[in-house]
């Protein structure tokens, strides 16, 4: 099934050019409501149980190093599936295998019903790939980058030109379409890679850290674009180091570390299951104070952790933590209650040690 | 049949990418590839030519001009495949982005050959105009020149692309230029007949492709066609066929880790 683009739906700055347009884009991007307007009511997400990517005991070895050590996952048609994990966890290695950019060392991997590694060309024809490194052509203009890429897919030139125009608008790059890529900022380059990956209307979009290095405005733009694509039925696979991104976009995700899956589920489910509903953050006076507070709250706490100099206590009923602290006269000078989030899950699962 | 047309359409897309990139810098590119052989032609042809008046029955200028034409093509191809090829692989991700599309490595390499053949023809033609202007072409056989020039696109691109794929740094590319290309240029009969060299040098030169390219180009320009010309031509064809596949494995290793 070929999907056409949400024509002009994201290009809310028509008619304004140059820096003014950029300025308006920034203003608008600050208001997430505008992005929400992109919703296309007619085409609701076609979330079904149909797996489009199935991996069983998937492994990747580079010489002596085993980067992926037997992982299983199923990605369903129309969903957004996330891979989270610290640096070197094996996310890119996994995603490169399912994009047919890197051979599978061991295990089974099927993409769109075809075995990866055998049907590489037929799989790549239906996949949009955004690699971790920007690889847009610096010698060409933005428009030329898209048109050349369309040729690699043997698209007709009229169709390619029209689609390139739409996609440059979609990524709000149309005012720079004839600029040389080497003059672009990093964020624009990233948006161009995303636009390019959509040229052939892929059924599955695979993005390796799509928003790393983007400013908050551009990140909102990309999120809006990905959500719009998902609503039209595009399956999205992404890796990210931004927990907020995964929380907003991913229907389901896996947390990987050292090449194995630590946990899997929807963001909400993972938060409730692994850390609990709420987090109480406390800034104690000193180590002794910290010790005293932690001890006092213990009966009501599911899990505790330290983030910098803050003590974080997780619970499904934060009120009970307050009660314990009052009862034992251990109320801290500074504290805050907030909903627990995916970042808490991530740090709990993977620890606080730096990788690599 | 269908397989074949897909292959060449893919290769043509790679050609087109290179053409668009080249179009941005074509003036400086022509100037760069043109300055050196022109300097050689004028300085040696006119300067040295005042002392060496006759070489194998023709003027010294006439003797070196066709060989320099072949060298111009060789350099145009070698520089692009070597340096630009290295960048396409290592710094700007051009090949990596091609790999995210249905293109395969053999198609990419075929596209590079089409492009290098084009360059060889183009830069050779520019130099040809100068040679013509100096009144150094005396035979209609020169009309066949495009055939060896197109073949140079494969003969010299294949090893340069291979070196680019194997090189770990930019510096390593210079080894290829200073240890292979430059000596080949100096000894392959551009400036003097090879038979006067010590036999062990001459024997090496006889099996290298540039020698046959220089000889064939000269034979076409001067109309000295013989069975030897066919022999030179077959050497070039043989080289193209033998080297064609060389960079494919090396690039595959780099692009599919
Ligand atoms: N081509 C390669 N050759 C050798 N080792 C590699 C190669 N690619 C990755 N590795 C190694 O495999 C391991 C996993 O790397 P990978 O790039 O998959 O991690 P990642 O989860 O994507 O990390 P990051 O978040 O930093 O991008 C690392 O130890 C890395 O050094
Ligand atoms: Mg990575």
XYZ file of C-alpha atoms and ligand atoms in Angstrom:
645
model
C 0.000 0.000 0.000
C 1.390 3.372 -1.006
C 0.645 6.327 1.207
C 0.607 9.847 0.027
C 1.785 12.722 2.085
C -0.255 15.021 4.262
C -0.045 17.703 1.634
C 0.812 21.087 3.005
C -0.665 20.182 6.304
C 2.453 21.076 8.198
C 3.450 23.999 6.069
C 1.556 26.629 7.924
C 3.846 29.446 6.795
C 2.945 29.577 3.116
C 3.776 32.784 1.323
C 6.352 34.063 3.783
C 9.937 33.643 2.777
C 13.430 33.906 4.144
C 14.233 34.678 7.752
C 10.707 35.844 8.481
C 9.395 32.419 7.684
C 12.023 30.867 9.922
C 10.950 33.222 12.690
C 7.329 32.323 12.266
C 8.138 28.665 12.211
C 9.920 29.047 15.511
C 7.006 30.908 17.036
C 4.563 28.319 15.875
C 6.706 25.433 16.891
C 6.631 26.774 20.435
C 2.932 26.161 20.555
C 2.441 22.429 20.489
C -1.266 22.997 19.846
C -0.504 23.936 16.261
C 1.169 20.615 15.739
C -1.758 18.745 17.226
C -3.939 20.337 14.585
C -2.166 18.150 12.069
C -4.403 15.265 13.132
C -6.130 13.680 10.214
C -9.391 12.375 11.570
C -10.309 10.214 8.594
C -7.301 7.971 8.688
C -7.022 6.643 12.188
C -4.034 4.512 13.030
C -4.312 1.063 11.576
C -2.933 -0.688 14.573
C -3.324 -4.368 14.070
C -1.602 -7.460 15.292
C 0.079 -7.959 11.918
C 3.776 -8.122 12.613
C 5.814 -6.404 9.887
C 9.162 -7.108 11.506
C 9.919 -10.256 13.469
C 13.268 -10.991 15.120
C 14.093 -14.199 16.940
C 17.392 -14.770 18.716
C 18.941 -11.993 16.663
C 22.704 -11.581 17.057
C 25.388 -9.277 15.687
C 29.097 -9.913 15.984
C 31.924 -7.633 14.896
C 34.956 -9.897 15.119
C 35.258 -10.855 18.773
C 32.746 -8.303 19.967
C 29.147 -9.399 20.236
C 27.078 -6.226 20.045
C 23.637 -7.887 19.893
C 23.254 -11.054 21.946
C 20.088 -12.818 20.977
C 17.155 -10.442 21.095
C 13.521 -11.061 20.165
C 10.907 -8.560 19.142
C 7.854 -8.168 16.950
C 6.932 -4.861 15.422
C 3.302 -4.500 14.354
C 1.948 -2.764 11.340
C 1.122 0.873 12.021
C 2.738 1.170 15.422
C 5.681 3.202 16.615
C 8.272 0.925 18.170
C 11.194 2.308 20.158
C 14.639 1.024 21.093
C 16.085 2.645 24.194
C 19.452 1.940 25.714
C 22.717 3.544 26.790
C 25.572 4.263 24.361
C 26.904 1.055 22.894
C 23.847 -0.975 23.906
C 23.437 -2.301 20.374
C 20.544 -0.152 19.136
C 22.155 0.940 15.892
C 23.475 -2.559 15.263
C 19.944 -3.924 15.584
C 18.340 -1.249 13.492
C 21.009 -1.578 10.804
C 20.296 -5.281 10.518
C 16.585 -4.749 10.059
C 17.328 -2.043 7.468
C 19.447 -4.600 5.575
C 22.499 -2.364 5.945
C 24.390 -4.924 7.937
C 24.283 -8.725 7.705
C 22.653 -10.740 10.479
C 25.261 -12.794 12.362
C 22.812 -15.258 13.809
C 19.105 -15.740 14.493
C 16.057 -14.997 12.402
C 14.925 -11.668 11.033
C 11.930 -11.140 8.792
C 10.920 -7.770 7.398
C 7.571 -7.430 5.604
C 7.381 -11.191 5.437
C 10.747 -11.513 3.716
C 13.966 -12.769 5.259
C 16.458 -9.927 5.702
C 19.732 -10.689 3.988
C 18.042 -12.555 1.146
C 15.473 -10.043 -0.074
C 17.560 -6.938 0.658
C 16.570 -5.012 -2.402
C 12.871 -5.717 -2.128
C 12.903 -4.786 1.540
C 14.827 -1.566 0.989
C 12.332 -0.491 -1.649
C 9.668 -0.337 1.060
C 11.776 1.053 3.892
C 12.672 4.654 4.696
C 16.019 4.786 6.471
C 17.374 7.647 8.574
C 20.859 6.663 9.733
C 22.430 7.903 12.935
C 25.002 9.890 10.934
C 23.712 12.557 8.579
C 24.612 11.450 5.087
C 23.111 14.082 2.857
C 25.188 14.993 -0.158
C 27.110 18.202 0.605
C 27.849 18.919 -3.058
C 24.193 19.049 -4.058
C 21.334 21.403 -3.254
C 18.465 20.267 -1.051
C 16.208 19.733 -4.047
C 18.910 17.822 -5.927
C 19.478 15.592 -2.916
C 15.863 14.515 -3.014
C 15.706 14.132 -6.795
C 18.861 12.036 -6.948
C 17.580 9.833 -4.168
C 14.310 9.352 -6.054
C 16.320 8.060 -9.016
C 17.861 5.409 -6.815
C 14.292 4.196 -6.355
C 13.592 4.520 -10.073
C 10.830 7.055 -9.508
C 9.565 9.022 -12.497
C 11.032 12.518 -12.532
C 7.731 14.408 -12.571
C 6.462 12.499 -9.581
C 9.808 12.932 -7.825
C 9.805 16.685 -8.312
C 6.287 17.047 -6.964
C 6.967 14.871 -3.972
C 10.270 16.612 -3.229
C 8.417 19.923 -3.124
C 5.820 18.509 -0.751
C 8.424 17.000 1.527
C 10.528 20.149 1.672
C 7.374 21.965 2.772
C 6.570 19.180 5.208
C 9.983 19.641 6.838
C 9.805 23.441 6.426
C 12.865 23.599 4.230
C 11.300 24.854 1.019
C 12.775 28.351 1.363
C 16.253 26.789 1.169
C 15.536 24.289 -1.580
C 18.241 25.615 -3.887
C 20.852 26.171 -1.197
C 23.920 23.945 -1.079
C 23.716 21.399 1.683
C 27.101 22.409 3.046
C 25.581 25.753 4.043
C 22.892 24.147 6.186
C 22.805 23.991 9.963
C 22.913 20.576 11.589
C 19.210 20.700 12.360
C 18.268 21.477 8.769
C 20.479 18.668 7.561
C 18.696 16.249 9.865
C 15.316 17.408 8.605
C 16.551 16.923 5.058
C 17.594 13.341 5.820
C 14.102 12.703 7.144
C 12.495 14.306 4.088
C 14.715 12.192 1.846
C 13.775 8.973 3.615
C 10.126 9.685 2.743
C 10.626 10.258 -0.989
C 9.424 6.813 -2.021
C 6.499 6.761 0.462
C 7.934 3.932 2.575
C 5.673 1.618 4.543
C 8.158 1.406 7.382
C 10.237 4.331 8.546
C 13.383 3.426 10.475
C 15.021 6.293 12.337
C 18.244 6.058 14.332
C 18.218 8.965 16.783
C 16.154 11.263 14.571
C 16.293 14.305 16.832
C 19.771 14.169 18.341
C 21.303 17.609 17.945
C 18.040 19.359 17.124
C 16.826 22.424 18.992
C 13.478 22.158 20.822
C 11.569 23.815 17.983
C 12.909 21.504 15.322
C 12.348 18.539 17.610
C 8.677 19.487 17.924
C 8.459 19.772 14.162
C 9.900 16.280 13.700
C 7.631 14.816 16.361
C 4.631 16.371 14.672
C 5.740 14.980 11.328
C 6.252 11.490 12.702
C 2.877 11.549 14.406
C 1.230 12.651 11.172
C 2.912 9.803 9.292
C 1.868 7.318 11.906
C -1.718 8.434 11.670
C -1.575 7.628 7.996
C -0.477 4.123 8.745
C 3.307 4.284 8.425
C 5.049 1.912 10.797
C 7.809 3.725 12.677
C 10.869 2.198 14.286
C 13.125 4.538 16.198
C 15.973 4.718 18.656
C 16.386 7.620 20.991
C 18.255 8.965 23.968
C 15.389 11.329 24.745
C 12.959 9.693 27.099
C 10.387 12.372 26.449
C 10.536 11.519 22.762
C 10.004 7.834 23.403
C 7.207 8.584 25.852
C 5.406 10.759 23.319
C 5.918 8.719 20.194
C 6.396 5.060 21.020
C 3.436 2.742 21.461
C 5.762 0.040 22.645
C 9.440 -0.103 23.326
C 12.290 -2.259 24.468
C 15.070 -1.169 26.769
C 18.301 -2.822 25.664
C 21.688 -2.925 27.305
C 24.807 -4.925 26.458
C 22.977 -6.372 23.483
C 20.085 -7.903 25.406
C 16.540 -6.789 26.127
C 16.086 -5.698 29.745
C 12.409 -4.808 29.614
C 9.607 -4.336 27.150
C 6.165 -2.774 27.091
C 4.349 0.500 26.532
C 5.928 3.574 28.156
C 3.078 3.926 30.669
C 3.080 0.242 31.541
C 6.840 0.266 32.103
C 6.623 3.263 34.402
C 3.886 1.692 36.526
C 5.508 -1.701 36.623
C 9.110 -0.748 37.227
C 9.102 2.410 39.331
C 5.517 3.266 40.233
C 3.084 6.085 39.689
C 4.758 9.006 41.401
C 8.215 10.218 42.319
C 8.995 12.289 45.405
C 12.180 14.261 44.919
C 13.902 15.411 48.052
C 16.959 17.650 48.458
C 18.430 16.755 51.859
C 20.769 19.024 53.862
C 23.572 16.481 54.054
C 24.300 12.766 53.993
C 23.000 12.183 57.502
C 19.766 14.028 56.698
C 19.396 11.958 53.558
C 19.881 8.770 55.511
C 17.332 9.817 58.117
C 14.667 10.759 55.537
C 15.168 7.594 53.522
C 14.852 5.502 56.666
C 11.697 7.319 57.763
C 9.961 6.985 54.412
C 10.961 3.360 53.853
C 7.630 1.634 54.645
C 5.830 3.701 51.992
C 8.526 3.566 49.325
C 8.639 1.091 46.468
C 12.023 2.075 45.149
C 14.540 4.771 45.919
C 17.313 6.274 43.869
C 19.706 9.194 43.820
C 19.771 11.641 40.916
C 22.672 14.005 41.508
C 22.204 15.415 45.007
C 18.506 14.617 45.035
C 16.968 11.625 46.737
C 14.138 10.164 44.665
C 11.497 7.998 46.288
C 9.004 6.172 44.084
C 5.548 5.110 45.149
C 2.081 4.523 43.808
C 0.722 6.471 46.782
C 3.030 9.421 47.430
C 0.635 10.662 50.124
C 1.767 7.804 52.296
C 5.376 8.938 52.022
C 4.306 12.359 53.299
C 2.423 10.753 56.171
C 5.430 8.673 57.192
C 7.737 11.687 57.067
C 5.367 13.807 59.178
C 4.788 11.021 61.647
C 8.521 10.466 62.137
C 9.241 14.228 62.109
C 11.588 13.891 59.183
C 9.978 16.404 56.826
C 12.708 17.744 54.496
C 13.201 21.433 53.798
C 12.814 20.999 50.036
C 10.751 18.372 48.299
C 8.603 17.955 45.223
C 6.131 15.390 43.970
C 5.957 14.633 40.256
C 4.675 11.822 38.056
C 7.262 9.119 37.518
C 8.505 8.936 33.940
C 10.430 6.848 31.476
C 13.701 8.453 32.484
C 13.223 7.007 35.961
C 12.624 3.601 34.396
C 15.689 3.961 32.197
C 18.004 4.949 35.042
C 16.620 2.239 37.281
C 17.170 -0.412 34.635
C 20.529 0.624 33.283
C 22.136 2.194 36.330
C 23.902 5.495 36.603
C 27.362 4.513 35.415
C 28.627 6.176 32.283
C 29.054 3.945 29.234
C 32.017 4.072 26.875
C 16.649 -8.513 -19.764
C 14.602 -6.797 -17.076
C 17.447 -7.427 -14.625
C 19.850 -5.836 -17.062
C 17.834 -2.690 -17.595
C 17.439 -2.239 -13.836
C 21.190 -2.550 -13.409
C 21.942 0.152 -15.946
C 19.213 2.468 -14.703
C 20.707 2.241 -11.237
C 24.188 2.863 -12.613
C 22.834 5.840 -14.567
C 21.402 7.292 -11.335
C 24.869 7.146 -9.773
C 26.286 8.785 -12.889
C 23.699 11.544 -12.586
C 24.593 12.174 -8.933
C 28.237 12.626 -9.903
C 27.328 14.830 -12.814
C 25.246 17.163 -10.603
C 28.085 17.397 -8.089
C 30.640 18.017 -10.833
C 28.499 20.727 -12.421
C 29.029 22.890 -9.336
C 32.800 22.937 -9.769
C 33.327 22.205 -13.439
C 35.369 25.288 -14.223
C 37.953 24.748 -11.531
C 37.891 21.028 -12.190
C 38.752 21.460 -15.852
C 41.395 24.035 -15.018
C 43.008 21.720 -12.463
C 43.091 18.734 -14.774
C 44.234 20.796 -17.677
C 46.954 23.026 -16.265
C 49.508 20.329 -15.620
C 49.491 18.499 -18.959
C 49.373 21.826 -20.783
C 52.409 23.010 -18.837
C 54.173 19.773 -19.686
C 53.273 20.118 -23.303
C 54.478 23.692 -23.600
C 57.524 23.584 -21.335
C 58.852 20.260 -22.561
C 57.539 20.372 -26.079
C 58.825 23.846 -26.825
C 61.724 24.041 -24.354
C 63.207 20.578 -24.630
C 61.919 20.346 -28.185
C 64.479 22.987 -29.191
C 67.230 20.460 -28.427
C 65.517 17.180 -29.191
C 64.281 18.071 -32.621
C 63.293 14.671 -33.934
C 61.963 11.674 -32.021
C 61.083 8.540 -33.955
C 60.622 10.536 -37.115
C 58.341 13.275 -35.756
C 58.933 16.527 -33.875
C 59.328 16.209 -30.120
C 56.148 18.232 -29.565
C 54.278 15.896 -31.851
C 55.757 12.889 -30.093
C 54.692 13.887 -26.567
C 51.276 15.474 -27.286
C 49.249 12.223 -27.749
C 50.876 10.621 -24.706
C 50.035 13.663 -22.596
C 46.464 13.367 -23.786
C 46.305 9.803 -22.482
C 47.859 10.952 -19.201
C 45.332 13.770 -18.871
C 42.560 11.201 -19.036
C 44.315 8.885 -16.620
C 44.771 11.665 -14.079
C 41.242 12.987 -14.430
C 39.947 9.497 -13.683
C 42.450 8.588 -10.995
C 42.040 11.797 -9.008
C 38.274 11.596 -9.001
C 38.060 7.908 -8.127
C 40.837 8.159 -5.563
C 40.227 11.388 -3.688
C 36.560 11.968 -4.366
C 35.860 8.260 -4.000
C 37.585 8.320 -0.618
C 35.412 11.250 0.452
C 32.232 9.655 -0.853
C 33.052 6.678 1.307
C 34.575 8.262 4.379
C 33.534 11.842 4.884
C 30.272 12.752 3.249
C 28.432 9.454 3.351
C 27.464 9.490 -0.335
C 27.920 5.737 -0.693
C 26.260 5.107 2.668
C 23.179 6.999 1.546
C 23.116 4.996 -1.679
C 23.123 1.856 0.435
C 19.925 2.967 2.180
C 18.256 2.746 -1.235
C 17.831 -0.409 -3.325
C 21.169 0.256 -5.091
C 23.718 -2.536 -4.779
C 27.495 -2.184 -4.660
C 28.022 -3.557 -8.201
C 25.522 -0.988 -9.476
C 27.304 1.804 -7.625
C 30.662 0.718 -9.038
C 29.188 0.473 -12.550
C 27.821 4.002 -12.123
C 31.274 5.200 -11.110
C 32.758 3.620 -14.240
C 30.178 5.323 -16.440
C 31.030 8.596 -14.795
C 34.796 8.124 -15.011
C 34.477 7.143 -18.652
C 32.613 10.396 -19.177
C 35.324 12.348 -17.397
C 38.041 10.620 -19.357
C 36.300 11.482 -22.587
C 35.615 15.056 -21.552
C 39.074 15.923 -20.250
C 40.680 14.064 -23.111
C 38.553 16.069 -25.548
C 39.534 19.375 -23.975
C 43.192 18.454 -24.336
C 42.549 17.209 -27.836
C 41.343 20.661 -28.848
C 44.709 22.100 -27.793
C 46.625 19.406 -29.626
C 44.509 20.105 -32.669
C 45.119 23.834 -32.391
C 48.867 23.181 -32.399
C 48.406 21.312 -35.648
C 49.625 18.057 -34.139
C 46.977 15.698 -35.460
C 47.644 14.179 -38.853
C 45.256 11.318 -39.240
C 41.556 10.584 -39.469
C 42.198 7.540 -37.295
C 41.932 9.963 -34.356
C 38.149 9.628 -34.758
C 38.538 6.308 -32.914
C 40.130 8.034 -29.899
C 36.896 8.029 -27.829
C 37.015 4.231 -27.612
C 40.276 3.956 -25.660
C 39.336 7.059 -23.663
C 36.093 5.432 -22.504
C 38.017 2.297 -21.558
C 40.478 4.364 -19.500
C 37.433 5.233 -17.378
C 37.386 1.624 -16.174
C 41.092 0.793 -16.379
C 42.198 3.648 -14.134
C 39.074 4.037 -11.988
C 39.070 0.418 -10.814
C 42.445 0.414 -9.022
C 41.951 3.976 -7.696
C 38.551 3.089 -6.260
C 40.045 -0.039 -4.755
C 42.795 2.008 -3.104
C 40.199 4.509 -1.871
C 38.198 1.682 -0.313
C 41.250 0.169 1.374
C 42.971 3.403 2.459
C 42.599 4.264 6.119
C 43.747 7.866 5.735
C 43.986 10.478 3.018
C 47.780 10.159 3.188
C 47.636 6.551 2.087
C 46.112 7.701 -1.185
C 49.248 9.693 -1.896
C 51.267 6.479 -1.813
C 49.273 5.271 -4.761
C 49.872 8.491 -6.618
C 53.558 8.849 -5.891
C 54.502 5.168 -6.045
C 52.281 3.983 -8.879
C 50.774 6.749 -10.977
C 53.703 9.163 -11.202
C 56.376 6.533 -12.060
C 54.004 5.000 -14.585
C 53.534 8.453 -16.103
C 57.284 9.114 -16.306
C 58.278 5.751 -17.782
C 55.370 4.786 -20.038
C 56.773 6.216 -23.228
C 55.229 9.663 -23.065
C 58.557 11.467 -23.273
C 60.866 8.848 -24.754
C 60.573 5.419 -26.370
C 60.489 2.620 -23.843
C 62.875 0.283 -25.676
C 65.885 2.354 -24.597
C 65.181 1.695 -20.939
C 67.029 -1.143 -19.130
C 65.215 -4.378 -19.966
C 63.896 -4.997 -16.431
C 62.250 -1.563 -16.386
C 60.932 -1.930 -19.910
C 59.418 -5.315 -19.098
C 57.451 -3.861 -16.222
C 56.273 -0.953 -18.343
C 55.134 -3.279 -21.128
C 52.632 -4.969 -18.848
C 51.218 -1.732 -17.379
C 48.121 -0.227 -18.975
C 49.335 3.333 -19.475
C 52.076 2.274 -21.897
C 49.523 0.698 -24.213
C 47.238 3.709 -23.827
C 50.033 6.106 -24.765
C 51.126 3.993 -27.725
C 47.598 3.586 -29.045
C 46.795 7.278 -28.686
C 49.992 8.191 -30.532
C 49.291 5.688 -33.295
C 45.826 7.147 -33.766
C 47.081 10.749 -33.780
C 49.906 10.079 -36.212
C 48.083 7.525 -38.335
C 50.701 4.827 -37.617
C 48.162 2.035 -37.435
C 49.477 -1.515 -37.511
C 48.848 -4.872 -35.920
C 50.610 -3.437 -32.856
C 47.720 -0.974 -32.498
C 45.235 -3.811 -32.235
C 47.519 -5.475 -29.731
C 47.629 -2.280 -27.629
C 43.868 -2.025 -27.819
C 43.414 -5.614 -26.644
C 45.723 -4.954 -23.694
C 43.503 -2.082 -22.636
C 40.331 -4.137 -23.023
C 41.958 -6.954 -21.063
C 42.933 -4.597 -18.285
C 39.428 -3.186 -18.082
C 37.947 -6.670 -17.877
C 40.485 -7.902 -15.338
C 40.242 -4.931 -12.977
C 36.524 -4.231 -13.262
C 35.529 -6.334 -10.279
C 38.441 -5.313 -8.059
C 36.751 -2.528 -6.060
C 33.427 -4.328 -5.588
C 34.540 -6.639 -2.777
C 36.556 -3.900 -1.083
C 33.598 -1.524 -1.088
C 31.193 -4.235 0.044
C 33.412 -4.894 3.030
C 33.332 -1.210 3.947
C 29.654 -0.609 3.311
C 28.123 -3.669 4.933
C 29.716 -4.083 8.346
N 31.174 -1.517 12.422
C 31.537 -1.872 13.667
N 32.668 -2.565 13.871
C 33.037 -2.940 15.118
N 32.339 -2.679 16.229
C 31.198 -1.992 16.088
C 30.741 -1.550 14.815
N 29.568 -0.899 14.996
C 29.317 -0.919 16.317
N 30.284 -1.577 16.984
C 30.318 -1.825 18.435
O 29.138 -2.499 18.799
C 28.636 -2.034 20.031
C 27.200 -1.568 19.851
O 27.222 -0.434 19.022
P 25.910 0.273 18.494
O 26.345 1.325 17.535
O 24.956 -0.736 18.011
O 25.363 0.927 19.829
P 24.197 1.993 20.044
O 23.263 1.395 21.016
O 23.648 2.429 18.756
O 24.989 3.175 20.734
P 24.788 4.782 20.590
O 23.670 5.135 21.482
O 26.084 5.326 21.117
O 24.546 5.083 19.173
C 29.588 -0.946 20.496
O 30.467 -1.495 21.439
C 30.303 -0.547 19.247
O 31.598 -0.110 19.549
Mg 23.618 4.175 17.702
